Short mmCIF file of C-alpha atoms and ligand atoms in Angstrom, two decimals:
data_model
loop_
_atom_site.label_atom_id
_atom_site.label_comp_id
_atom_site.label_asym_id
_atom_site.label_seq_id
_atom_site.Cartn_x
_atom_site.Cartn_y
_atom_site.Cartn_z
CA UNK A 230 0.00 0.00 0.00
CA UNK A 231 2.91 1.96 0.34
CA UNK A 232 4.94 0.89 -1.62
CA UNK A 233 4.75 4.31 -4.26
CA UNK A 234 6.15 6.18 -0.82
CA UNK A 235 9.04 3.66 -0.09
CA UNK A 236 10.21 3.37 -3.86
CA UNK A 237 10.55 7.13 -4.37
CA UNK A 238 12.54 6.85 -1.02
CA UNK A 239 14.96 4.51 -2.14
CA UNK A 240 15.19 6.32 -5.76
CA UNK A 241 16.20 9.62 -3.64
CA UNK A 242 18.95 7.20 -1.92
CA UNK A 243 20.39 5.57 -4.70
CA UNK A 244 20.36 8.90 -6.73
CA UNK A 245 22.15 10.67 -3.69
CA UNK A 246 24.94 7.84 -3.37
CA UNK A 247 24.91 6.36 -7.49
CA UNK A 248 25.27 2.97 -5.92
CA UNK A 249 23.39 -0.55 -5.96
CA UNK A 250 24.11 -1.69 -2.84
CA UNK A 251 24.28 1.47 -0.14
CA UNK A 252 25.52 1.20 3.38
CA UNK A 253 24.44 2.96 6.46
CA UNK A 254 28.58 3.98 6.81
CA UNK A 255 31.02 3.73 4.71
CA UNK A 256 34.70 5.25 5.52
CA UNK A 257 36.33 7.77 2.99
CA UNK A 258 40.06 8.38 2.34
CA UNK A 259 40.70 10.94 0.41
CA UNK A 260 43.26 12.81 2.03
CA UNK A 261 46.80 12.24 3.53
CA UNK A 262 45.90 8.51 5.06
CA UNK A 263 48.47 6.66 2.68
CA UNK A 264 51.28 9.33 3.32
CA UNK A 265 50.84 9.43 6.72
CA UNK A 266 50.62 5.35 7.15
CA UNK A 267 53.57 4.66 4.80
CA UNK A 268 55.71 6.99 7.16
CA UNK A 269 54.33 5.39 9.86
CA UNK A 270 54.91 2.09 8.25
CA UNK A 271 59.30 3.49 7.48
CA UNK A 272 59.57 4.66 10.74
CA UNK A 273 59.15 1.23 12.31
CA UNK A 274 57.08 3.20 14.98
CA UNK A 275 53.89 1.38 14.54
CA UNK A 276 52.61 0.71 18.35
CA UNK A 277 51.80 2.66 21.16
CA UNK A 278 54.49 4.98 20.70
CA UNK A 279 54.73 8.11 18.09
CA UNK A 280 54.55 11.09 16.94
CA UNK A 281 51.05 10.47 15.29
CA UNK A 282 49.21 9.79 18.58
CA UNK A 283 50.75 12.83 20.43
CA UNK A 284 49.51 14.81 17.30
CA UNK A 285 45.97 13.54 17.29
CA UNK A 286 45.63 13.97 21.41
CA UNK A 287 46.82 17.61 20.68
CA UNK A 288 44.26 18.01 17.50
CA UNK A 289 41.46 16.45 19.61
CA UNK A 290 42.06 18.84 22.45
CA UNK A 291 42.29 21.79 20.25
CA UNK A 292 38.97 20.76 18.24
CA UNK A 293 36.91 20.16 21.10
CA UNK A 294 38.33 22.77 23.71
CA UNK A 295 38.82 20.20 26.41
CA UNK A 296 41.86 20.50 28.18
CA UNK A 297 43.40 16.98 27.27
CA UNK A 298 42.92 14.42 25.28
CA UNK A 299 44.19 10.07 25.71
CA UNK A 300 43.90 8.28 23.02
CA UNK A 301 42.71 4.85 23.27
CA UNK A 302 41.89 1.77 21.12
CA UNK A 303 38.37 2.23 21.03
CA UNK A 304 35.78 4.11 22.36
CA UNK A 305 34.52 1.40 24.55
CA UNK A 306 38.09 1.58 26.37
CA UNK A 307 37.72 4.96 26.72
CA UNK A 308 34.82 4.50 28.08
CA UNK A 309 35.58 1.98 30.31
CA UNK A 310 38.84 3.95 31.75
CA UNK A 311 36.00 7.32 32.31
CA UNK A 312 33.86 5.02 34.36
CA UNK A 313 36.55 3.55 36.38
CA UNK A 314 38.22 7.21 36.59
CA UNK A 315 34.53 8.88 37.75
CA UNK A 316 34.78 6.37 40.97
CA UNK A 317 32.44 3.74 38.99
CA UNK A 318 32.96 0.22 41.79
CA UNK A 319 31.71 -3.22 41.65
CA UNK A 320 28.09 -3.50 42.38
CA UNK A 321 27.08 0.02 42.27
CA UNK A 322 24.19 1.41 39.75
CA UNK A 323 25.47 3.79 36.58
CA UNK A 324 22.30 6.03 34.94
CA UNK A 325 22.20 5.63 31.03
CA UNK A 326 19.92 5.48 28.35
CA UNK A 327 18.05 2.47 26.77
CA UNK A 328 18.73 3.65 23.34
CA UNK A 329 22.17 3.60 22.85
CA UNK A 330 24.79 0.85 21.43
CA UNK A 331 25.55 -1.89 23.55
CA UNK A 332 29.58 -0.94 24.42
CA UNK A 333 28.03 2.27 26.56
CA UNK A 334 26.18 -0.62 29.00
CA UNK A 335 29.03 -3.15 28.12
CA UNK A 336 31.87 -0.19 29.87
CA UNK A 337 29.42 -0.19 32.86
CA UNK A 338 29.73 -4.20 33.55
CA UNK A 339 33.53 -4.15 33.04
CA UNK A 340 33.21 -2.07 35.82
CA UNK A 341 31.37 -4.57 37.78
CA UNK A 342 28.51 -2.10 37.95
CA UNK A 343 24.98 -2.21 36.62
CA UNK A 344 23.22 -0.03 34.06
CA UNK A 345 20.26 1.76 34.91
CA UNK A 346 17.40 3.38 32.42
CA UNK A 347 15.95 6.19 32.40
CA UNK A 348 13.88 7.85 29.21
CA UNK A 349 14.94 9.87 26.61
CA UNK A 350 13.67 13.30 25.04
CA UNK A 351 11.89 12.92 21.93
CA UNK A 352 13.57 15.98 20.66
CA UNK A 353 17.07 14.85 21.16
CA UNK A 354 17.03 11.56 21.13
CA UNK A 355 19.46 11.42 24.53
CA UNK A 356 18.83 10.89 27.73
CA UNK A 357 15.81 13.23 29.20
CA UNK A 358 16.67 15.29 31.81
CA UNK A 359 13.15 15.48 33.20
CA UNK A 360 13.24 11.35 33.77
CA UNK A 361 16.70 11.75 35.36
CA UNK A 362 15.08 14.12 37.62
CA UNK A 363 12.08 12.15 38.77
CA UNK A 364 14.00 9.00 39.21
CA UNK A 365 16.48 10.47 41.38
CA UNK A 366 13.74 12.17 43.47
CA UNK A 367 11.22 9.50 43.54
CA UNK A 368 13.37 6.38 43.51
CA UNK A 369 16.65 7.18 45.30
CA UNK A 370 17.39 7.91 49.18
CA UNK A 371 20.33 10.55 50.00
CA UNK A 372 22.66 9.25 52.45
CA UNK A 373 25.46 10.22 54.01
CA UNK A 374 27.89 8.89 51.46
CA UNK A 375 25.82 9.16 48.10
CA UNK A 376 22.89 8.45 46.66
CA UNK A 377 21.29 5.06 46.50
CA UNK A 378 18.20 3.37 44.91
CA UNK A 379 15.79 2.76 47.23
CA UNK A 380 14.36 -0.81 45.61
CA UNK A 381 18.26 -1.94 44.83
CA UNK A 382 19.67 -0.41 47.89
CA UNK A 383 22.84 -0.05 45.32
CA UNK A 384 24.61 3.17 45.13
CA UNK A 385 24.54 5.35 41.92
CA UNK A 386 28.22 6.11 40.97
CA UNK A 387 27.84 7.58 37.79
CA UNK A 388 25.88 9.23 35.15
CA UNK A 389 26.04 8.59 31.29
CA UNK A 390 24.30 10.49 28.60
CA UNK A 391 24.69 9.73 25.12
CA UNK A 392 24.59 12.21 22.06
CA UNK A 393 22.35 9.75 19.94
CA UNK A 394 23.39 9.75 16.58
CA UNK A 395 25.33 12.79 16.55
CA UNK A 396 22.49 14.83 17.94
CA UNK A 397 23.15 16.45 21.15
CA UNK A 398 21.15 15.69 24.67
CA UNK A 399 20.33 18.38 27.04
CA UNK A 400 23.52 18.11 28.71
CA UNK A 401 23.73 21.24 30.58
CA UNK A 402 20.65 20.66 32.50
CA UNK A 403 21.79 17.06 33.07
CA UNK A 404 25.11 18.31 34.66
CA UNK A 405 22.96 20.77 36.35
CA UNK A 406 20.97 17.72 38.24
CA UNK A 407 24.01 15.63 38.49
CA UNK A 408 25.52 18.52 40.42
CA UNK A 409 22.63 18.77 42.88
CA UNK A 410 23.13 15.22 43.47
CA UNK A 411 27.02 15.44 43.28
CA UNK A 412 27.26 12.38 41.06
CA UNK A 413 30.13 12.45 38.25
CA UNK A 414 28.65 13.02 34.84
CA UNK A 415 31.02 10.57 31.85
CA UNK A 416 29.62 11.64 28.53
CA UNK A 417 28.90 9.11 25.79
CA UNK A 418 30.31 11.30 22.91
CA UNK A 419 30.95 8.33 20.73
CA UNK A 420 29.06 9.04 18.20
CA UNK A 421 29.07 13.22 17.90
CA UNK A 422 32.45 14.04 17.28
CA UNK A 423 31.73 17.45 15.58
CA UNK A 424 28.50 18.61 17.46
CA UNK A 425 28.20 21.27 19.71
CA UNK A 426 25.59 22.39 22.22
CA UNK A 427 25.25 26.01 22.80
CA UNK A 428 28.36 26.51 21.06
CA UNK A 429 30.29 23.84 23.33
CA UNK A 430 31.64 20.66 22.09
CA UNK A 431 29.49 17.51 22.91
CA UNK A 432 32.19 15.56 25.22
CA UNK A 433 33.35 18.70 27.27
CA UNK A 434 30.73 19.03 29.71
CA UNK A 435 30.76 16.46 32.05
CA UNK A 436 33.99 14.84 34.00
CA UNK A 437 34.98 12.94 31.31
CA UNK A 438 34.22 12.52 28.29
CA UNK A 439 35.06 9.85 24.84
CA UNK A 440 34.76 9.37 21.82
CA UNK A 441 35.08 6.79 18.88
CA UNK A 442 36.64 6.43 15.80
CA UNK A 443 35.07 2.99 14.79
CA UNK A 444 35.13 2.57 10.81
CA UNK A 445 31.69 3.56 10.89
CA UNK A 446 31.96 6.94 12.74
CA UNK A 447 32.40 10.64 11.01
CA UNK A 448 36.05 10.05 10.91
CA UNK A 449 38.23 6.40 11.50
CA UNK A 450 41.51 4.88 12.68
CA UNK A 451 39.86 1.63 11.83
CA UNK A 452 39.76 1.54 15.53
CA UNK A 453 40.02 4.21 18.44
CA UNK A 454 38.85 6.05 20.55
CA UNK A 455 40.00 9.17 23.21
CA UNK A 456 38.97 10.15 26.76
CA UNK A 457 38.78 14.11 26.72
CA UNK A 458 38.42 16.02 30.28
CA UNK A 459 39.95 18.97 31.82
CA UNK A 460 41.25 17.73 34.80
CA UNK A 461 45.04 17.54 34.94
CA UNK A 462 44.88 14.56 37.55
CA UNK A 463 42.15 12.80 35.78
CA UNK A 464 43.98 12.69 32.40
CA UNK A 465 47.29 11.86 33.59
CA UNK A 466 45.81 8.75 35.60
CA UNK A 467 44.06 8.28 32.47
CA UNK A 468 47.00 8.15 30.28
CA UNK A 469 48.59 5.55 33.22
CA UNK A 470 45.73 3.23 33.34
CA UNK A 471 45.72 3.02 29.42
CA UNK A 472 49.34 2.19 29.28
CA UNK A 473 49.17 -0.69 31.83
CA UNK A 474 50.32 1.35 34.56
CA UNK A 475 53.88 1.23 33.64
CA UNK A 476 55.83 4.27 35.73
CA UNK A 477 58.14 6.09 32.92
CA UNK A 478 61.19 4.86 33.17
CA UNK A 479 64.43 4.32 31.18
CA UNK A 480 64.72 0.27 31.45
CA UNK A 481 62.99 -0.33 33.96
CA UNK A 482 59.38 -2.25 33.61
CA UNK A 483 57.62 -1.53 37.11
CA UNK A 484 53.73 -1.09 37.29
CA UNK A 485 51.72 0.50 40.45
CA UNK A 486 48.50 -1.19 39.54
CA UNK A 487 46.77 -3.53 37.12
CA UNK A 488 46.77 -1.51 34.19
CA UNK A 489 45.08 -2.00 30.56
CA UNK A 490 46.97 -2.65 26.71
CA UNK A 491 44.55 0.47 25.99
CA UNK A 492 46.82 3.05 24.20
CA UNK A 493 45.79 3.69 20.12
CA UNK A 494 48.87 2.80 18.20
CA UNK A 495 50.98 5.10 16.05
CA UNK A 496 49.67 3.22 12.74
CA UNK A 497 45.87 3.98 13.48
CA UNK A 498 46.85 7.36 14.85
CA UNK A 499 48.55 8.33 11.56
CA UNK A 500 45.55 7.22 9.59
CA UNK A 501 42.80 9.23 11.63
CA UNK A 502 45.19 12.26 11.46
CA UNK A 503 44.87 12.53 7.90
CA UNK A 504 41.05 11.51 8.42
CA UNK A 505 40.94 14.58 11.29
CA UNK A 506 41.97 16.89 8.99
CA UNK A 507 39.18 16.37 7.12
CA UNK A 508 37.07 16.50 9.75
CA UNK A 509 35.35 20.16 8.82
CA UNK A 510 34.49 19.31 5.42
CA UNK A 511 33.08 15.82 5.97
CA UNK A 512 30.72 17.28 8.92
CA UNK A 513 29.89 20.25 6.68
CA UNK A 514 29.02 17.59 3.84
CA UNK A 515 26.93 15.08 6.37
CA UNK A 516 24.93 18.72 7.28
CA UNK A 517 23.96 19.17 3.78
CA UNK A 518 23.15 15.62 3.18
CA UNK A 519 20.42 16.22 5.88
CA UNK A 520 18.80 19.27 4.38
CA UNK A 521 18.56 17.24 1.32
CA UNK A 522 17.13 14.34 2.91
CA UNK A 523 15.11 17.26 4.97
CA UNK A 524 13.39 18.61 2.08
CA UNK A 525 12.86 15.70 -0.09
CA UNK A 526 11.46 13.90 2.80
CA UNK A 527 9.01 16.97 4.14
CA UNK A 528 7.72 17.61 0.48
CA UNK A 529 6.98 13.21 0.74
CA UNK A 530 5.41 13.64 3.98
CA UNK A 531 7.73 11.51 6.02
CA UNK A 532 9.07 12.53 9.19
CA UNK A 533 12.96 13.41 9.36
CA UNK A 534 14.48 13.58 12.45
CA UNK A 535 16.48 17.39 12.80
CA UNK A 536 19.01 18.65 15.06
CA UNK A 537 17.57 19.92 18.36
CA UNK A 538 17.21 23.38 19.73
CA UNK A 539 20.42 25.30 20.57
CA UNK A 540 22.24 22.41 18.90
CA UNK A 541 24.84 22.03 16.16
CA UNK A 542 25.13 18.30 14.79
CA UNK A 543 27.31 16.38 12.54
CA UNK A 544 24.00 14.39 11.40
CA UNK A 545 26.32 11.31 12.25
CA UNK A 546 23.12 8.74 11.49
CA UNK A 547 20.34 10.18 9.69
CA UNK A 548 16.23 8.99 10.89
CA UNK A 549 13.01 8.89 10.04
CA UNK A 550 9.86 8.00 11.92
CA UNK A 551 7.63 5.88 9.74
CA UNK A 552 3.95 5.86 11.27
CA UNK A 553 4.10 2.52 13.13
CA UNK A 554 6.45 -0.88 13.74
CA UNK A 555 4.35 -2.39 10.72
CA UNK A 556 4.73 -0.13 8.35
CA UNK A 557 8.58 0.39 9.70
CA UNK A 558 9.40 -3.37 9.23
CA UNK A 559 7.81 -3.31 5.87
CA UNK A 560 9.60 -0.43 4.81
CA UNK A 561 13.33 -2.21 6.30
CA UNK A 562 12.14 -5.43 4.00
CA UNK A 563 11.76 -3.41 0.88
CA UNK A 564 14.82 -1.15 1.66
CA UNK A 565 17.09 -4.26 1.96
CA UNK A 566 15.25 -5.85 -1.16
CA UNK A 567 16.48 -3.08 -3.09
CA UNK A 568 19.66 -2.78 -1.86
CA UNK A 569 19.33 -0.16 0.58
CA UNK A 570 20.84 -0.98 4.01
CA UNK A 571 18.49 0.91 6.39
CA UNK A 572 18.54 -0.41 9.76
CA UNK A 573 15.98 0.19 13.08
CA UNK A 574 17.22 1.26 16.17
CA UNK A 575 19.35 -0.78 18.50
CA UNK A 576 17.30 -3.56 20.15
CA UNK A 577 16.93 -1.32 23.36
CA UNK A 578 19.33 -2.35 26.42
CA UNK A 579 16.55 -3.58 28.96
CA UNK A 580 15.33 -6.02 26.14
CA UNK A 581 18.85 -7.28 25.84
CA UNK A 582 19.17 -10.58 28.03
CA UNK A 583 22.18 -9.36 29.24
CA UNK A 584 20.47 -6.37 30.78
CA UNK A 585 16.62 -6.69 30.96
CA UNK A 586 16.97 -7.46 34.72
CA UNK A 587 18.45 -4.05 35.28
CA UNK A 588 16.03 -1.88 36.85
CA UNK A 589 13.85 1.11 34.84
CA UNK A 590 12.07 4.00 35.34
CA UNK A 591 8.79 5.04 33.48
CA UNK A 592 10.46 4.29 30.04
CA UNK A 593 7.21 5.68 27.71
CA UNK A 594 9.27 8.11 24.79
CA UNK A 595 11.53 5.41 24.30
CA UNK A 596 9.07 2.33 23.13
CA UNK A 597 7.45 4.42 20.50
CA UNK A 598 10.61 6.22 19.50
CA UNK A 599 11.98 2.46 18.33
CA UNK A 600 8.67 1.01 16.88
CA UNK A 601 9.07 4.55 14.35
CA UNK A 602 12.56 4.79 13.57
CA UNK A 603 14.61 4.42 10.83
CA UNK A 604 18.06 4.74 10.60
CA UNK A 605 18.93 5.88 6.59
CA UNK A 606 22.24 6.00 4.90
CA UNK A 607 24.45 8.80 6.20
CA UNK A 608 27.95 8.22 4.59
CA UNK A 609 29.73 11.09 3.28
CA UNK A 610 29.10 11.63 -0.71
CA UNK A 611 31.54 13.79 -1.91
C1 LIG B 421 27.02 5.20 21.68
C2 LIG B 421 28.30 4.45 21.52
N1 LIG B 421 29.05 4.21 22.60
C3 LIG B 421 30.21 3.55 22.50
C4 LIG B 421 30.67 3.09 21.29
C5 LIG B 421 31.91 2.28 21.30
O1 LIG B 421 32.88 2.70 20.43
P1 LIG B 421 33.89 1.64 19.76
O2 LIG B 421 33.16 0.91 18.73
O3 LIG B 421 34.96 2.54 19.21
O4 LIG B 421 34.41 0.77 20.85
C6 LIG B 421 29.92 3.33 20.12
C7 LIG B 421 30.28 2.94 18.77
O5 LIG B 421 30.87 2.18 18.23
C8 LIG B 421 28.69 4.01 20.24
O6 LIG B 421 27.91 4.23 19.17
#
C-alpha cells in the first residue's frame, strides 16, 4: 500500500549515493591517510608509541576545547577507563539510556557495575533530563555517602548520557541535576564528534568525556577512541591506566596497579590524522546531506528527524519515523530488497538478556521512538 512512498525513497537514496548496494557507513580516504601510514609504516614506529598519537591527542584537544585528550583503542576503552576514573565500583548502579549501542552498557559491567534506564527526550534523542530528575527524586534515598536506589539499595556512581546519533542531549541541564546530586557526569560522545551544544563541544561538559573512531563513525583509525576532560589529575591517571600502569622509566618495567593494553597505536593514529583533517568538510558535507534528505522527505510527507534546539550536529546517522512498527518493518524489508541498508534502532538495552533485569524508570518516549525509527544511509558523498 505503500509501496509508491518507499520506492521514491529509495530512488532519492540511490540517486544521492549512485550505488546498488548502499551502506548505512562507509569510511572515505581521500586525504593524507596513505602518506601518513607509509611513514608510519618506514619509521618502524607502529605501536603505542609516536609522533602520530601525540599529534591527534593535541588536535582532539584543540577541536573540542577540552583541556586533554588520551587516546585509546576504542571508544569502549575509553569508556571503560571514564567510568573507572569517575569512581564507577563493583556492584554500584550507573544512569544511562536504553537507546544507545551496547559498548556504553558493556563499559558499565567491566566495571562490575549495573546499568540503569531512564527515558529519553523525543527531541534529542538522549537521555531526558526530566526522567533523570524524577528518578532520582522519587526512587533514590540521599545518604550520608551518596545516593542510592531505594528498591536496589545499590549506590549510583555515575551518570552517562549519550549524544544519539550525533544529535546532542540536554547536557547542561543534566550536569545541572548531576551537580545537585554530586554524582560524576562521563559523557557518551561516541558518536558526535563534531557537534556542539550552545556553542560547546558535545564531550566537554561532564567529568569525562570519549569518543570513537570505529570505521563507521564521522572520521576512522579503523579503531580508536579518546577520553577528553579537563582535569590535569584525571587525564594523567588516564593516560597511566591506558598504558598498563607502567611508571616512565628508562629500562625499567615496574607497574603500580593492574593496568590496561589500551593506548591507540601510532599506525591507526597516523591514519585518523589525515582523516581529522578532514574532519570540517566531511561534517559540513553530512549537514547538507540532511537538508537534502530534509526537504525531499518533508515535500513526501515523512518525518525526518532534525538537530535539536540550541544544537549544532554532525547528522552522524540520519532517521526517520515511519507511522508505526508495521509499516517500519515493511519499509526495512523493501529497503534491503532493493539494496538499501536501512537499519531500526538498536534492540533497546533492557530487552537485551544481558540487561533486561536491570532496573527502569517510566520508560514511555523510548518504546514508540523504536517502533518509528529508521536509521537511513548517512555516509559522506563527496
Ligand atoms: C554510543 C556508543 N558508545 C560507545 C561506542 C563504542 O565505540 P567503539 O566501537 O569505538 O568501541 C559506540 C560505537 O561504536 C557508540 O555508538
Amino acid at each position: 500500500m505503500y509501496k509508491d512512498k518507499y520506492r521514491k525513497i529509495i530512488d532519492f537514496i540511490k540517486g544521492l549515493y549512485k550505488k546498488d548496494i548502499v551502506p548505512l557507513h562507509e569510511p572515505i580516504f581521500v586525504g593524507n591517510e596513505e602518506k601518513y601510514v607509509l611513514d608510519t609504516i618506514k619509521s618502524s614506529y607502529v605501536s603505542s608509541i609516536g609522533e602520530y598519537v601525540n599529534k591527534v591527542e593535541k588536535f582532539m584537544a584543540d577541536f573540542t576545547g577540552s583541556k586533554y585528550a588520551i587516546a585509546t583503542v576504542n571508544g569502549t576503552s575509553a569508556l571503560h577507563i571514564a567510568l573507572l576514573l569517575s569512581g564507577v565500583k563493583p556492584n554500584t548502579e550507573v544512569i544511562t539510556q536504553p537507546l544507545t549501542f551496547v559498548a556504553t552498557c558493556n563499559a558499565i559491567s567491566y566495571c562490575g557495575a549495573y546499568p540503569t534506564f531512564v527515558d529519553v527526550d523525543n527531541d534529542t534523542l538522549g537521555m531526558s533530563p526530566k526522567s533523570l530528575e524524577s528518578f532520582l527524586a522519587e526512587s533514590c534515598l540521599v545518604k550520608d555517602d551518596g545516593v542510592y536506589n531505594k528498591l536496589t539499595n545499590r549506590k549510583i556512581t555515575a551518570i552517562v548520557p549519550m549524544h544519539t546519533f550525533g544529535h546532542p542531549c540536554k547536557i547542561d541541564k543534566i550536569i545541572e541535576i548531576a551537580n545537585r546530586y554530586n554524582i560524576p557526569v562521563v559523557e557518551d560522545a561516541a558518536e558526535s564528534l563534531g557537534s556542539f551544544y550552545k556553542g560547546k563541544h558535545t564531550g566537554t561538559f561532564g567529568k569525562l568525556g570519549i569518543i570513537s573512531f570505529n570505521g563507521n563513525k564521522i572520521v576512522t583509525s579503523g579503531g580508536g577512541g579518546v577520553i577528553l576532560t579537563s582535569d590535569e589529575e584525571l587525564a594523567k591517571k588516564a593516560k597511566h591506566l591506558t598504558t598498563t600502569a607502567k611508571v616512565q622509566h628508562k629500562w625499567e618495567y615496574y607497574h603500580d596497579e593492574i593496568g590496561y593494553n589500551y593506548r591507540m597505536p601510532n599506525l591507526n593514529a597516523s591514519l585518523l590524522l589525515a582523516q581529522l583533517e578532514n574532519l570540517e568538510k566531511f561534517v559540513k558535507i553530512k549537514r547538507d546531506l540532511a537538508m537534502k534528505y530534509k526537504e525531499f522527505l518533508d515535500w513526501l510527507g515523512v518525518e525526518f528527524f532534525t538537530e535539536p534546539e540550541y544544537a549544532t550536529s554532525n547528522y552522524w546517522l540520519n532517521a526517520i519515523f515511519l507511522r508505526d512498527r508495521e509499516e517500519r518493518d515493511e519499509f526495512l524489508e523493501f529497503s534491503h530488497e532493493n539494496g538499501v541498508l536501512c537499519r531500526p534502532a538498536w534492540v533497546l538495552m533492557n530487552k537485551l538478556p544481558i540487561y533486561k533485569d536491570c532496573f527502569s524508570y517510566n520508560l514511555e518516549n523510548v518504546y514508540k521512538i523504536e517502533e518509528r525509527l529508521v536509521n537511513i544511509p548517512s555516509g559522506v558523498v563527496l
